[in-house]
Coordinates of C-alpha atoms in Angstrom, one line a residue:
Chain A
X1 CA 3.5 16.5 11.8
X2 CA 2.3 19.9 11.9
X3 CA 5.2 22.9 11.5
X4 CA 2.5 25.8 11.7
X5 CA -1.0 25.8 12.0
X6 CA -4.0 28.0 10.3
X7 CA -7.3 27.5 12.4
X8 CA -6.6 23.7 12.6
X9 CA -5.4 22.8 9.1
X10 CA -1.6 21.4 9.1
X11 CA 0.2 24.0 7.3
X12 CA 3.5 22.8 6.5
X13 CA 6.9 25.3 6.9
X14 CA 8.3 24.8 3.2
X15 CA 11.4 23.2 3.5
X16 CA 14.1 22.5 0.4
X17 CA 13.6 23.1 -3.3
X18 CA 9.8 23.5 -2.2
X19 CA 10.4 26.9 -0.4
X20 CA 11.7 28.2 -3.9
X21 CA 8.0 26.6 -5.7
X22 CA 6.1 28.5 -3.2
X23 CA 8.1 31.8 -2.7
X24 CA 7.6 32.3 -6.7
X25 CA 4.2 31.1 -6.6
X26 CA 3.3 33.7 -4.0
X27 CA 4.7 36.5 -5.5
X28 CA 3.9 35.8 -9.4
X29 CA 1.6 33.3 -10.0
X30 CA 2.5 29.5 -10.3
X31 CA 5.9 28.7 -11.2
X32 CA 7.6 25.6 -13.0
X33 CA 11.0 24.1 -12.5
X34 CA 12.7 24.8 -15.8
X35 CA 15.9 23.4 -17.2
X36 CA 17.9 26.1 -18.8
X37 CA 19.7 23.4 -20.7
X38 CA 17.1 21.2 -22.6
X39 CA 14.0 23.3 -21.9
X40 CA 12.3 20.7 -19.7
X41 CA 9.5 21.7 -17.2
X42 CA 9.2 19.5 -14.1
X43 CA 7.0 19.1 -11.0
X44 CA 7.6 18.7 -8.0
X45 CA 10.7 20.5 -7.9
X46 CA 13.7 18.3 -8.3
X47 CA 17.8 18.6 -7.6
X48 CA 18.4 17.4 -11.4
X49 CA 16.2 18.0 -14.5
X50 CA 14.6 14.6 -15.4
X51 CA 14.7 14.4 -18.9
X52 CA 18.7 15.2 -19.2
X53 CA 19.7 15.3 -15.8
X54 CA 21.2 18.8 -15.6
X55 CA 21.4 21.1 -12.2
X56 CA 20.6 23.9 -14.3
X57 CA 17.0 24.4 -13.3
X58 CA 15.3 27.6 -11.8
X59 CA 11.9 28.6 -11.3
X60 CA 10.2 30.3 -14.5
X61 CA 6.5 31.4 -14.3
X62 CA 3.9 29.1 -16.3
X63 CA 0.7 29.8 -17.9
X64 CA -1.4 29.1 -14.6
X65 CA -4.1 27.1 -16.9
X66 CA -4.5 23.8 -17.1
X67 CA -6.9 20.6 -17.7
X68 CA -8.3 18.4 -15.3
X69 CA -6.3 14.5 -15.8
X70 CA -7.9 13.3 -12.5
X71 CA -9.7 14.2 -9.3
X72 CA -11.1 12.9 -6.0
X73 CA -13.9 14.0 -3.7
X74 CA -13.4 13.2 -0.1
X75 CA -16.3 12.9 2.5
X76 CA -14.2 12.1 5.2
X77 CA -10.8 13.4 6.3
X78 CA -8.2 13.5 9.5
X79 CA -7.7 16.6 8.9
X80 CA -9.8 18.6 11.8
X81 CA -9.1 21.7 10.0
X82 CA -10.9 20.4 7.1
X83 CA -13.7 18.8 8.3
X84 CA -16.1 21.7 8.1
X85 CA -15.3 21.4 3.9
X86 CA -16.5 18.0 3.7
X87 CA -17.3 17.1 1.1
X88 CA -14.7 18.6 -0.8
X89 CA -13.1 18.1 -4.2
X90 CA -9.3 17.9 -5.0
X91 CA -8.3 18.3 -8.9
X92 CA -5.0 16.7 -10.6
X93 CA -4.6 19.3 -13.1
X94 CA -2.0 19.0 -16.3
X95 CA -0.7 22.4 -16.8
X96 CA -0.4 23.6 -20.6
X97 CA 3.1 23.3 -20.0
X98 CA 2.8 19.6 -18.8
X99 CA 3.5 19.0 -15.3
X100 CA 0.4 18.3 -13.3
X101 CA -0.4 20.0 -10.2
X102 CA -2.7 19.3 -7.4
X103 CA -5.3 21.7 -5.8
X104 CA -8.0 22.2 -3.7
X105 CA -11.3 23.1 -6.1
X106 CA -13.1 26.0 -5.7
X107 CA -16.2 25.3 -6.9
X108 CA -19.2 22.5 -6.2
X109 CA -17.5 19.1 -5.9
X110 CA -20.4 17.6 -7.9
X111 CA -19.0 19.7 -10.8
X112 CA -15.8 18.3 -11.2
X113 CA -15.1 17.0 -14.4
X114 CA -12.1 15.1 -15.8
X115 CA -11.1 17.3 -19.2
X116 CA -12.6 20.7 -17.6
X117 CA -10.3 24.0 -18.5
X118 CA -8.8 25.6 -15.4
X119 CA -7.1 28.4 -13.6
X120 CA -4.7 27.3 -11.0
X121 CA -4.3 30.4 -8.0
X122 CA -2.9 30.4 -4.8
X123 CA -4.5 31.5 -1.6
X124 CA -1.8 32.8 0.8
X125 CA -1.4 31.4 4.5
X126 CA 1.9 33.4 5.2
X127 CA 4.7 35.0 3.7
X128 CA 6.2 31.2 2.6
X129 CA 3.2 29.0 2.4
X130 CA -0.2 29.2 0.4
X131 CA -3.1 26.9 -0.8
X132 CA -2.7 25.8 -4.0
X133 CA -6.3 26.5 -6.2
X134 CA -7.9 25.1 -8.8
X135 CA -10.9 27.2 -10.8
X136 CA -12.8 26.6 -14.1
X137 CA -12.2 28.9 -16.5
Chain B
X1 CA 29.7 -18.4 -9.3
X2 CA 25.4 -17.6 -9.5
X3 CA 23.6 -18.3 -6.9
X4 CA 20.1 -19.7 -8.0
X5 CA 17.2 -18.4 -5.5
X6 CA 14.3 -20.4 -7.4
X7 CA 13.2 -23.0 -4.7
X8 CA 16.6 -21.7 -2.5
X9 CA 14.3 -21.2 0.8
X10 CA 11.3 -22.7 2.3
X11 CA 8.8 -21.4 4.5
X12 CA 8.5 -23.3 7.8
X13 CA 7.0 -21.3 11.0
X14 CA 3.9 -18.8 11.1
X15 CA 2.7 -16.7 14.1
X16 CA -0.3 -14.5 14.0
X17 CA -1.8 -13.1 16.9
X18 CA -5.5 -12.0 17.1
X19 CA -6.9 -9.5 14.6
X20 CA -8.3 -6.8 17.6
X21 CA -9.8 -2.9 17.8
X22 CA -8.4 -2.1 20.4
X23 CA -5.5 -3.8 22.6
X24 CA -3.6 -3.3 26.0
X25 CA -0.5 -4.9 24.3
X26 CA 2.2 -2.7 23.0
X27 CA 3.3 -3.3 19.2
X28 CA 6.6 -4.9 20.4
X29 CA 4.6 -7.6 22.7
X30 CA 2.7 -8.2 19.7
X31 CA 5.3 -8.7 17.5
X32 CA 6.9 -10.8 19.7
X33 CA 4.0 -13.2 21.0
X34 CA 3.7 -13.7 16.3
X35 CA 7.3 -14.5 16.3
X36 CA 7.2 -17.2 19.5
X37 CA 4.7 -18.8 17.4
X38 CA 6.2 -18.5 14.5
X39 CA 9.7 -20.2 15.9
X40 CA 7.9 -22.5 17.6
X41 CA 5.8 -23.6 14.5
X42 CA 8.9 -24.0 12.7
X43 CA 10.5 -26.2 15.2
X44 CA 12.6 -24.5 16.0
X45 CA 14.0 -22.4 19.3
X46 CA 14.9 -18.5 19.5
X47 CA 18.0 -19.0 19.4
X48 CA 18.2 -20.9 16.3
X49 CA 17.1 -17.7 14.3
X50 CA 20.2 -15.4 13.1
X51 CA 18.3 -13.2 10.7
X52 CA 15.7 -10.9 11.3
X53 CA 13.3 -8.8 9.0
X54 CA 11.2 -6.8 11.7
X55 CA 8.5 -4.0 10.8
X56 CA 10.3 -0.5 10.5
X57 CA 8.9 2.0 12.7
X58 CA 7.1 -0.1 15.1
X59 CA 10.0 -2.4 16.5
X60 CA 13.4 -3.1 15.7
X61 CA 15.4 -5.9 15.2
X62 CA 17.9 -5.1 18.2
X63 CA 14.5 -4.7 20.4
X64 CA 12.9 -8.1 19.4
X65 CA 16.5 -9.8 19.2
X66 CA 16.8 -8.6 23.2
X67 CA 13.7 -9.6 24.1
X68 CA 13.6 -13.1 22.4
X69 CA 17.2 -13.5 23.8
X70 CA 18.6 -14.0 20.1
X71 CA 22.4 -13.9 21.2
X72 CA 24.0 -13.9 18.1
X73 CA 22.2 -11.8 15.1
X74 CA 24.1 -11.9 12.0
X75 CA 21.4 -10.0 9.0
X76 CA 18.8 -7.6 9.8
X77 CA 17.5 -5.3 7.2
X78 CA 14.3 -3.0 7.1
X79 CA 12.0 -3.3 4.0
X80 CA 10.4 0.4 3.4
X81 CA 7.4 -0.2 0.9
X82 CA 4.3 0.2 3.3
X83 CA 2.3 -2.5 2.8
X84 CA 4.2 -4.1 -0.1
X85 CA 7.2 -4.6 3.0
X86 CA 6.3 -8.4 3.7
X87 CA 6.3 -10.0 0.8
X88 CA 9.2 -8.2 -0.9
X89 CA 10.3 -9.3 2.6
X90 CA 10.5 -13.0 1.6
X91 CA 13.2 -11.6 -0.8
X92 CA 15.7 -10.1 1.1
X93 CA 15.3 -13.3 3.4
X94 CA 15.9 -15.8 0.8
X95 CA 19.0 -13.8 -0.5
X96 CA 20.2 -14.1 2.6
X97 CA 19.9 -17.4 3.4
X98 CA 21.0 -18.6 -0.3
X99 CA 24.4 -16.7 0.4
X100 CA 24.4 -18.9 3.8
X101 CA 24.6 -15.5 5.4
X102 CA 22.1 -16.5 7.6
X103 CA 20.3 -19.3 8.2
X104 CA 16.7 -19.3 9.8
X105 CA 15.2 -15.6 9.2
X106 CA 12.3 -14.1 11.0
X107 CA 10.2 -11.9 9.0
X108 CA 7.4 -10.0 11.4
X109 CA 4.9 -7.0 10.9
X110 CA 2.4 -5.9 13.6
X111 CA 1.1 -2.7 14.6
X112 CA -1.2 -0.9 16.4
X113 CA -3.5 -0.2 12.9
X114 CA -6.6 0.7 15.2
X115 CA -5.5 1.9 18.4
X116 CA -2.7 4.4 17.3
X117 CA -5.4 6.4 15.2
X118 CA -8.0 6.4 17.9
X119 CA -6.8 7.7 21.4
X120 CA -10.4 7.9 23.1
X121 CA -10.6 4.0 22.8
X122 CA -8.2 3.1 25.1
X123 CA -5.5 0.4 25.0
X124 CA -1.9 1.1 23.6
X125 CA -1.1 4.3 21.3
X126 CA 1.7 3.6 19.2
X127 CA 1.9 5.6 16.3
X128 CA 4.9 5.3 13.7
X129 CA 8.0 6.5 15.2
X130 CA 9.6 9.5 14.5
X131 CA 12.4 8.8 12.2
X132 CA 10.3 6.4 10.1
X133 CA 7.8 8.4 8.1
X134 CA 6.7 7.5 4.5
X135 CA 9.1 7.4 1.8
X136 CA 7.0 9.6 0.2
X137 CA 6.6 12.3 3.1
X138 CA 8.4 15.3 1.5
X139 CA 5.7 15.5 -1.4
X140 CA 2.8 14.3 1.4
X141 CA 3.7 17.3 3.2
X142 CA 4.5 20.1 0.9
X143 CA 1.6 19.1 -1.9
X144 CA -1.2 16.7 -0.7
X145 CA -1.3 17.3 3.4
X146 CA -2.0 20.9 3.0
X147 CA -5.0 20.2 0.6
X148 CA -6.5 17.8 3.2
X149 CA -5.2 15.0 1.8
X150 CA -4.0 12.4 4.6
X151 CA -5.2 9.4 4.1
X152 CA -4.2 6.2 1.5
X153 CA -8.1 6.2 0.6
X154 CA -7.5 9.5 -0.9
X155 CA -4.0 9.4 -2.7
X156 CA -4.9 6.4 -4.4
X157 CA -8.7 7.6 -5.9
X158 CA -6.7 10.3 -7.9
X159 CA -5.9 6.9 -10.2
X160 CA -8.8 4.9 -9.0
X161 CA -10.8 8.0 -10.7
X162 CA -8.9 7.3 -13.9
X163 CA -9.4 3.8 -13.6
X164 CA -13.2 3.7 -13.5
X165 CA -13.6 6.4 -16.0
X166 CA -11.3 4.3 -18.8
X167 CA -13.0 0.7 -18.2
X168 CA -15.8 1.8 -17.2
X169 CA -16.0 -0.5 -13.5
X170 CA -19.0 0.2 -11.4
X171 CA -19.8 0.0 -8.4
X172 CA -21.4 -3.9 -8.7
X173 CA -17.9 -5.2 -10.0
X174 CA -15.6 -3.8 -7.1
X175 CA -18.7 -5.5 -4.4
X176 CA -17.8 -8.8 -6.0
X177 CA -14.1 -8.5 -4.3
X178 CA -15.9 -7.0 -0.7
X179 CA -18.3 -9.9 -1.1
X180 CA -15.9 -13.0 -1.9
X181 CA -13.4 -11.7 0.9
X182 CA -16.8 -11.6 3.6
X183 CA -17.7 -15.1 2.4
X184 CA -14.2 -16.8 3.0
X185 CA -13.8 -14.8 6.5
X186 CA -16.8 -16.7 7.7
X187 CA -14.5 -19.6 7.1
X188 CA -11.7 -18.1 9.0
X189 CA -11.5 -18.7 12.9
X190 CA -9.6 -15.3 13.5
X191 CA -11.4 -13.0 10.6
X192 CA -12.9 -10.0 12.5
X193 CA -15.4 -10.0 10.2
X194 CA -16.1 -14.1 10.2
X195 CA -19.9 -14.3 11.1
X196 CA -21.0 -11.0 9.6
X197 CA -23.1 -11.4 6.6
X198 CA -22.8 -8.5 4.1
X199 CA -24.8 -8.7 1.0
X200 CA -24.8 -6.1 -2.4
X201 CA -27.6 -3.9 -0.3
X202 CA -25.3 -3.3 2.2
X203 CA -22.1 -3.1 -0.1
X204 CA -24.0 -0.1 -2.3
X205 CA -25.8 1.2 0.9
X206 CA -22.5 1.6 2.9
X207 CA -21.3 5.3 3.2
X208 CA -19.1 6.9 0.9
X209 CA -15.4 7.9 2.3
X210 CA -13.7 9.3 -1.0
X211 CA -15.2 8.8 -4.5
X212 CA -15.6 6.2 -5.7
X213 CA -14.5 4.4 -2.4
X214 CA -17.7 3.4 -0.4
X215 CA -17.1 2.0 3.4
X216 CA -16.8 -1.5 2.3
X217 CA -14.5 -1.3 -0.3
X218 CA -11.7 -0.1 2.6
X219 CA -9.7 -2.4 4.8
X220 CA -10.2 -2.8 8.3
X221 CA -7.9 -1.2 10.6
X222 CA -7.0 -3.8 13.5
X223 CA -4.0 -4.3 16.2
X224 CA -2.0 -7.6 15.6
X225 CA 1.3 -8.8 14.6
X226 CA 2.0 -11.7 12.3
X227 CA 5.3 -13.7 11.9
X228 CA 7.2 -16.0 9.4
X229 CA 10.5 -18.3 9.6
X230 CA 12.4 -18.8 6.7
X231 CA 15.0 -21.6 6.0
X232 CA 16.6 -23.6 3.3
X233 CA 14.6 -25.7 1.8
X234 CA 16.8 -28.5 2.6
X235 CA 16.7 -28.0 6.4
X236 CA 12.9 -27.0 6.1
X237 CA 12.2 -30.8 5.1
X238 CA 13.7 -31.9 8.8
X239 CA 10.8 -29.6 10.3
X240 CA 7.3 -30.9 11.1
X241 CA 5.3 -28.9 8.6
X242 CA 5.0 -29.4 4.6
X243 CA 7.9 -26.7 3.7
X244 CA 6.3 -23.9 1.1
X245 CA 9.2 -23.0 -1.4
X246 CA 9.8 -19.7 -2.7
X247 CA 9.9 -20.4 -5.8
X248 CA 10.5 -16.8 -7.1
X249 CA 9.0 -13.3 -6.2
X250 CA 10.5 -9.1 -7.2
X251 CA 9.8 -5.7 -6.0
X252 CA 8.9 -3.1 -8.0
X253 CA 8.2 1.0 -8.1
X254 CA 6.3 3.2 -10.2
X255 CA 8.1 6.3 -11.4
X256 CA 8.1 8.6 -10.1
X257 CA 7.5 6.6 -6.5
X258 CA 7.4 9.8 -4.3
X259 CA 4.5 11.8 -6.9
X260 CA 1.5 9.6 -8.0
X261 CA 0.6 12.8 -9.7
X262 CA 3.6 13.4 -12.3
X263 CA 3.8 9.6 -13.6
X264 CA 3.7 9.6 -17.1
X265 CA 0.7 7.0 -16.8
X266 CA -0.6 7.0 -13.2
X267 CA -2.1 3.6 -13.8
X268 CA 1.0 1.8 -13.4
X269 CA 1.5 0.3 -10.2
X270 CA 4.4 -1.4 -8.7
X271 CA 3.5 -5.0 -9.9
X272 CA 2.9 -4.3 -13.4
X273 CA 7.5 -4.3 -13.3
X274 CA 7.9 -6.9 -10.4
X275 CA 5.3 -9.6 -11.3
X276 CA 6.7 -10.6 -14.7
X277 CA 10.2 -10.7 -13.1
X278 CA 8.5 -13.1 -10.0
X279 CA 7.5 -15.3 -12.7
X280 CA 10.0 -15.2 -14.7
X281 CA 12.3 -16.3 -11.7
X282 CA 9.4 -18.9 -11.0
X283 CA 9.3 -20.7 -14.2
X284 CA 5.7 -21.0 -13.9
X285 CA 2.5 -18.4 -15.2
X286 CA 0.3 -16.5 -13.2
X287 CA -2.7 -18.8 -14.6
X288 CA -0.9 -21.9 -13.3
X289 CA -1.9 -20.1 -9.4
X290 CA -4.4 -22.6 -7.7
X291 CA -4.8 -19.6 -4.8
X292 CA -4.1 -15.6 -4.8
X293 CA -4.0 -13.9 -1.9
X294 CA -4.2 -10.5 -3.6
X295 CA -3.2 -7.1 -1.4
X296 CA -6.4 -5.8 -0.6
X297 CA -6.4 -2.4 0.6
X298 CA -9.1 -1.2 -1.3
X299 CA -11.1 -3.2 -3.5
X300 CA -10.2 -1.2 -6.7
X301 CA -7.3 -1.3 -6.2
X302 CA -7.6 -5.3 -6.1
X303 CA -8.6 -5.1 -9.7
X304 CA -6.0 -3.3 -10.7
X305 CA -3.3 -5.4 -8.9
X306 CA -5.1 -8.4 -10.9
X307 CA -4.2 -6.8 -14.0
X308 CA -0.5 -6.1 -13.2
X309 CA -0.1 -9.7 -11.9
X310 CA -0.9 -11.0 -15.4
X311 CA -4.4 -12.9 -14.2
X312 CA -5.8 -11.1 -17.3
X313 CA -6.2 -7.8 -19.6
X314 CA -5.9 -4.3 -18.4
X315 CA -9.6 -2.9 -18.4
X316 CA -10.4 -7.0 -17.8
X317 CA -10.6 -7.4 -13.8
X318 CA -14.2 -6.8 -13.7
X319 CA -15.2 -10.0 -16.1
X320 CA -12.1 -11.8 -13.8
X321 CA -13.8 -10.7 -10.3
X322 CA -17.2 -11.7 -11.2
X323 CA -19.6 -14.8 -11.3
X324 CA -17.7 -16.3 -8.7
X325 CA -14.4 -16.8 -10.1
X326 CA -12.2 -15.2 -7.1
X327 CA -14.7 -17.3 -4.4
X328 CA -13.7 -20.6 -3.4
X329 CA -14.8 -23.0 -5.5
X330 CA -14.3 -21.1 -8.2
X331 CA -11.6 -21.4 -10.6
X332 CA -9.2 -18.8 -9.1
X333 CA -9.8 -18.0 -4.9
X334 CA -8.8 -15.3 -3.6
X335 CA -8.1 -13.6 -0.1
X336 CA -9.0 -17.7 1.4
X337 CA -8.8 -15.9 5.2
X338 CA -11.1 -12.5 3.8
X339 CA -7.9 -10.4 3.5
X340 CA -7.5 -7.3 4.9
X341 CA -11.2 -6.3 3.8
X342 CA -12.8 -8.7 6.2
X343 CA -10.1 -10.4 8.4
X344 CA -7.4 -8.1 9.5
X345 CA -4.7 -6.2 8.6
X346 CA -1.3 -6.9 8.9
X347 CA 0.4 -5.1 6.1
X348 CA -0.7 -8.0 4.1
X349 CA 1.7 -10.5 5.9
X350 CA -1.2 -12.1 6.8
X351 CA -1.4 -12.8 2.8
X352 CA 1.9 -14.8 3.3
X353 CA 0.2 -16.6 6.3
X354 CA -2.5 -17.7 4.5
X355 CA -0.9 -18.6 0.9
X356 CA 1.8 -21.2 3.0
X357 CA -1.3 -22.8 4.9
X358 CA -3.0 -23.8 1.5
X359 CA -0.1 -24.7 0.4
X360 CA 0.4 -26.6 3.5
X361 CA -3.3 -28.0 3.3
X362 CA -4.2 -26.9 6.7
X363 CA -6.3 -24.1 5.8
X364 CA -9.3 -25.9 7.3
X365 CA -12.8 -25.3 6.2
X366 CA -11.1 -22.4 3.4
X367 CA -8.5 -25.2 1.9
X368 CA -8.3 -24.8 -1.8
X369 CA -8.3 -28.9 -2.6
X370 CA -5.2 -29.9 -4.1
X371 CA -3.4 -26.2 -3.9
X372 CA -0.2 -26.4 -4.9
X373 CA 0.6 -22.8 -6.2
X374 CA 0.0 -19.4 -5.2
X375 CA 0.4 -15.8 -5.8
X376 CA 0.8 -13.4 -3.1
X377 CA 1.2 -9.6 -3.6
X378 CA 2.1 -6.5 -1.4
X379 CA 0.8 -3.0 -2.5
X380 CA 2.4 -0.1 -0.4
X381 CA 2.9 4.1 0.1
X382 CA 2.0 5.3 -3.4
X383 CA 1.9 2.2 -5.2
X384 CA 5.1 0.6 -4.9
X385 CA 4.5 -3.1 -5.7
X386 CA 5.8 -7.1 -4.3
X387 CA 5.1 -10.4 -6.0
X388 CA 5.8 -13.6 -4.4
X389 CA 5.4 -17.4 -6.0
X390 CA 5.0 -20.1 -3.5
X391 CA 4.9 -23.6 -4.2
X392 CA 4.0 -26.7 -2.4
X393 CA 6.8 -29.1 -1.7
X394 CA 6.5 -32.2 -3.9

């Protein structure tokens, strides 16, 4: 399944509507799916705007803050490239503009608290691809 | 003119090979050697079967048709729901064979659960086939994957998080579902697990995988295939065994099915939409089940499952799993063979195995007396949901 690789961690080759999500994200901080029709904001990135079905969506930069709606800390994974993390903390967070988006926490996974104020930042892997971030503000 | 599927089919034939780590049989041999047994249970021959429901990505329908010299196949279809797949199954095969599309269909899972992930053990290595990936891999890839996020253990915490936090469910309530499955294993001739004692110490003392998921509240991982035949109910009372009726089941999907992060209330799970349609289609209530034979990937995610099904409240599951309720004996039982916690796992097929054998009354030393309904569900990829009543014919 892998389509790159950094050290040993799959790195997937953004394919679709997600090369758009990550190109913007790179280059100006996280971006939402926007409908220029009914002003929805969606995650992930979809071919029709699910709240009134339009095509007229484009990428429009967000806030970058969030709350954390749910989390998980993992003491085991497949992933040989993340091995070395373990154990490491993975945060759900709802954006202030609504969608949720997942990231890999920064901090001590003990900390992680459901309701926590965050800063979501991206750590880049190459000119398409980077890590999605989560910090507390 | 509407076609009624209440009752419409009958189960008559199961197959289930051994529940092994480790195996020097390919998936296909497996599958086949549970469908053999399956036909043959049924009373019937190979070439009698004209339907065939096989497990996507590990063998095809063409494949076990050629090998089982099935000359004439007139239905196949491929159920995509993970581990919900079998018993949303049992639909598609009684639609078919209430149209008189087709009249005996084979429904068969198997897989190579612990070899494929473990290439230093030996034995066969047969991962899912390319072509067959997840419904849900173009999220997995782009969003989870890259975060270290492989694994069903760790998908499904980011709602089991949510789930412990709003009912407050501690560690003692999810050991009661580890404990009752290890107590009916030992009752179970084929239950990896039968003969293993596990008591609360080791429940809280086993290692933690992914918050709040210790060791023993995950399946087991095993090679095995399992196998059903499918008839009307009519013919099925011509056959040796006691037919088991469908008597109504549904699918269902969260929304959205591909993101368990962006659903409106990430609690929801498949069966919360499919059960009351199963029962609905039934006639009958989810507390009229004498057994329940309950998807049991996780043990969490049991209790949630419990919920949807209708057994009682949301937030309720951990009064419904305790003081010996879900044991045998108790007023409902659940996982009778120890499930997929403590016997093995076969995408929960082995769920349908075990619910038509009480229903049968040849579940041996685990038989429910006087079972004459039961509950089986499949829980699959992100939480896509299947609900199947089964019923005793009278």
């Amino acid at each position: 399944m892998s389509d790159g690789a950094v050290g040993k961690r799959y790195i997937p080759r953004p394919t679709g509507l997600h090369r758009g999500f990550y190109r913007h994200t790179l280059a100006g901080g996280l971006h939402l799916q926007s409908c220029a029709d009914c002003g929805e904001q969606q995650h992930p990135p979809r071919y029709y705007c699910r709240a009134c079905r339009s095509k007229a969506l484009s990428f429009k930069a967000a806030s970058g803050t969030g709350t954390i709606y749910s989390f998980s800390v993992s003491h085991f994974t497949r992933d040989p490239g993340w091995a070395a993390d373990v154990p490491f903390g993975t945060v759900v967070v709802e954006t202030d503009e609504g969608p949720r988006i997942v990231a890999s926490w920064l901090g001590a996974p003990d900390d992680i608290q459901i309701g926590t104020r965050v800063r979501i930042v991206i750590e880049p892997v190459n000119e398409a691809f980077g890590i999605l971030q989560a910090e507390a503000l | 003119m509407t076609i009624e599927l209440s009752g419409s089919s009958a189960i008559v034939g199961l197959g289930e090979t051994d529940y092994m780590r480790g195996t020097d049989a390919s998936v296909l041999e497996l599958v086949l050697d549970a469908s053999l047994q399956a036909i043959a249970d049924a009373g019937l021959r190979p070439e009698d079967i004209d339907g065939i429901i096989p497990p996507g990505g590990y063998a095809t329908s063409e494949e076990i048709a050629a090998n089982l010299v099935i000359p004439d196949l007139r239905y196949s279809a491929s159920v995509h729901m993970g581990g919900a797949s079998p018993t949303a199954a049992l639909q598609s095969a009684t639609m078919a064979i209430a149209t008189g599309v087709a009249k005996n269909v084979l429904v068969t899972y198997g897989w190579n659960g612990y070899s494929a992930f473990r290439r230093d053990k030996g034995g066969e290595h047969q991962p899912r086939r390319r072509g067959q990936e997840m419904p849900f891999i173009d999220i997995s890839r782009h969003y989870y994957a890259p975060l270290g996020v492989r694994t069903a253990a760790q998908w499904y915490c980011f709602y089991l998080r949510r789930y412990v936090d709003l009912y407050d469910v501690q560690p003692e309530d999810a050991a009661n579902v580890a404990l009752a499955c290890r107590r009916h294993a030992h009752l179970n001739d084929k239950a990896l697990m039968g003969g293993r004692e596990m008591t609360l110490e080791d429940y809280l003392a086993s290692p933690p995988i992914v918050d709040p998921l210790r060791k023993f509240d995950c399946c087991l991982e095993t090679d095995c295939a399992n196998a059903v035949v499918l008839t009307t109910t009519e013919r099925a009372r011509d056959l040796p065994h006691c037919p088991v009726l469908w008597l109504g089941g549904a699918e269902g999907h969260p929304f959205p099915a591909d993101d368990i992060t962006n659903r409106p209330d990430m609690l929801k799970l498949g069966i919360d939409t499919a059960a009351p349609r199963a029962f609905a289609m039934a006639g009958v209530s989810p507390l009229d089940m004498d057994v329940l034979e309950i998807y049991d990937c996780f043990t969490y995610v049991v209790m949630m499952e419990l919920e949807a099904l209708g057994m009682c409240e949301t937030g309720a599951a951990k009064e419904f799993v305790a003081d010996g309720n879900i044991e045998i004996g108790g007023r409902y039982p659940l996982n009778t063979h120890g499930g997929l916690l403590s016997q093995g796992h076969c995408w929960g097929l082995n769920h349908v195995v075990e619910a038509t054998r009480q229903l049968r009354h040849e579940a041996g030393r685990a038989q429910v007396e006087g079972a004459e309904l039961a509950a089986v569900t499949g829980y699959g990829d992100l939480g896509d949901g299947s609900v199947a009543v089964l019923a005793r014919d009278r």
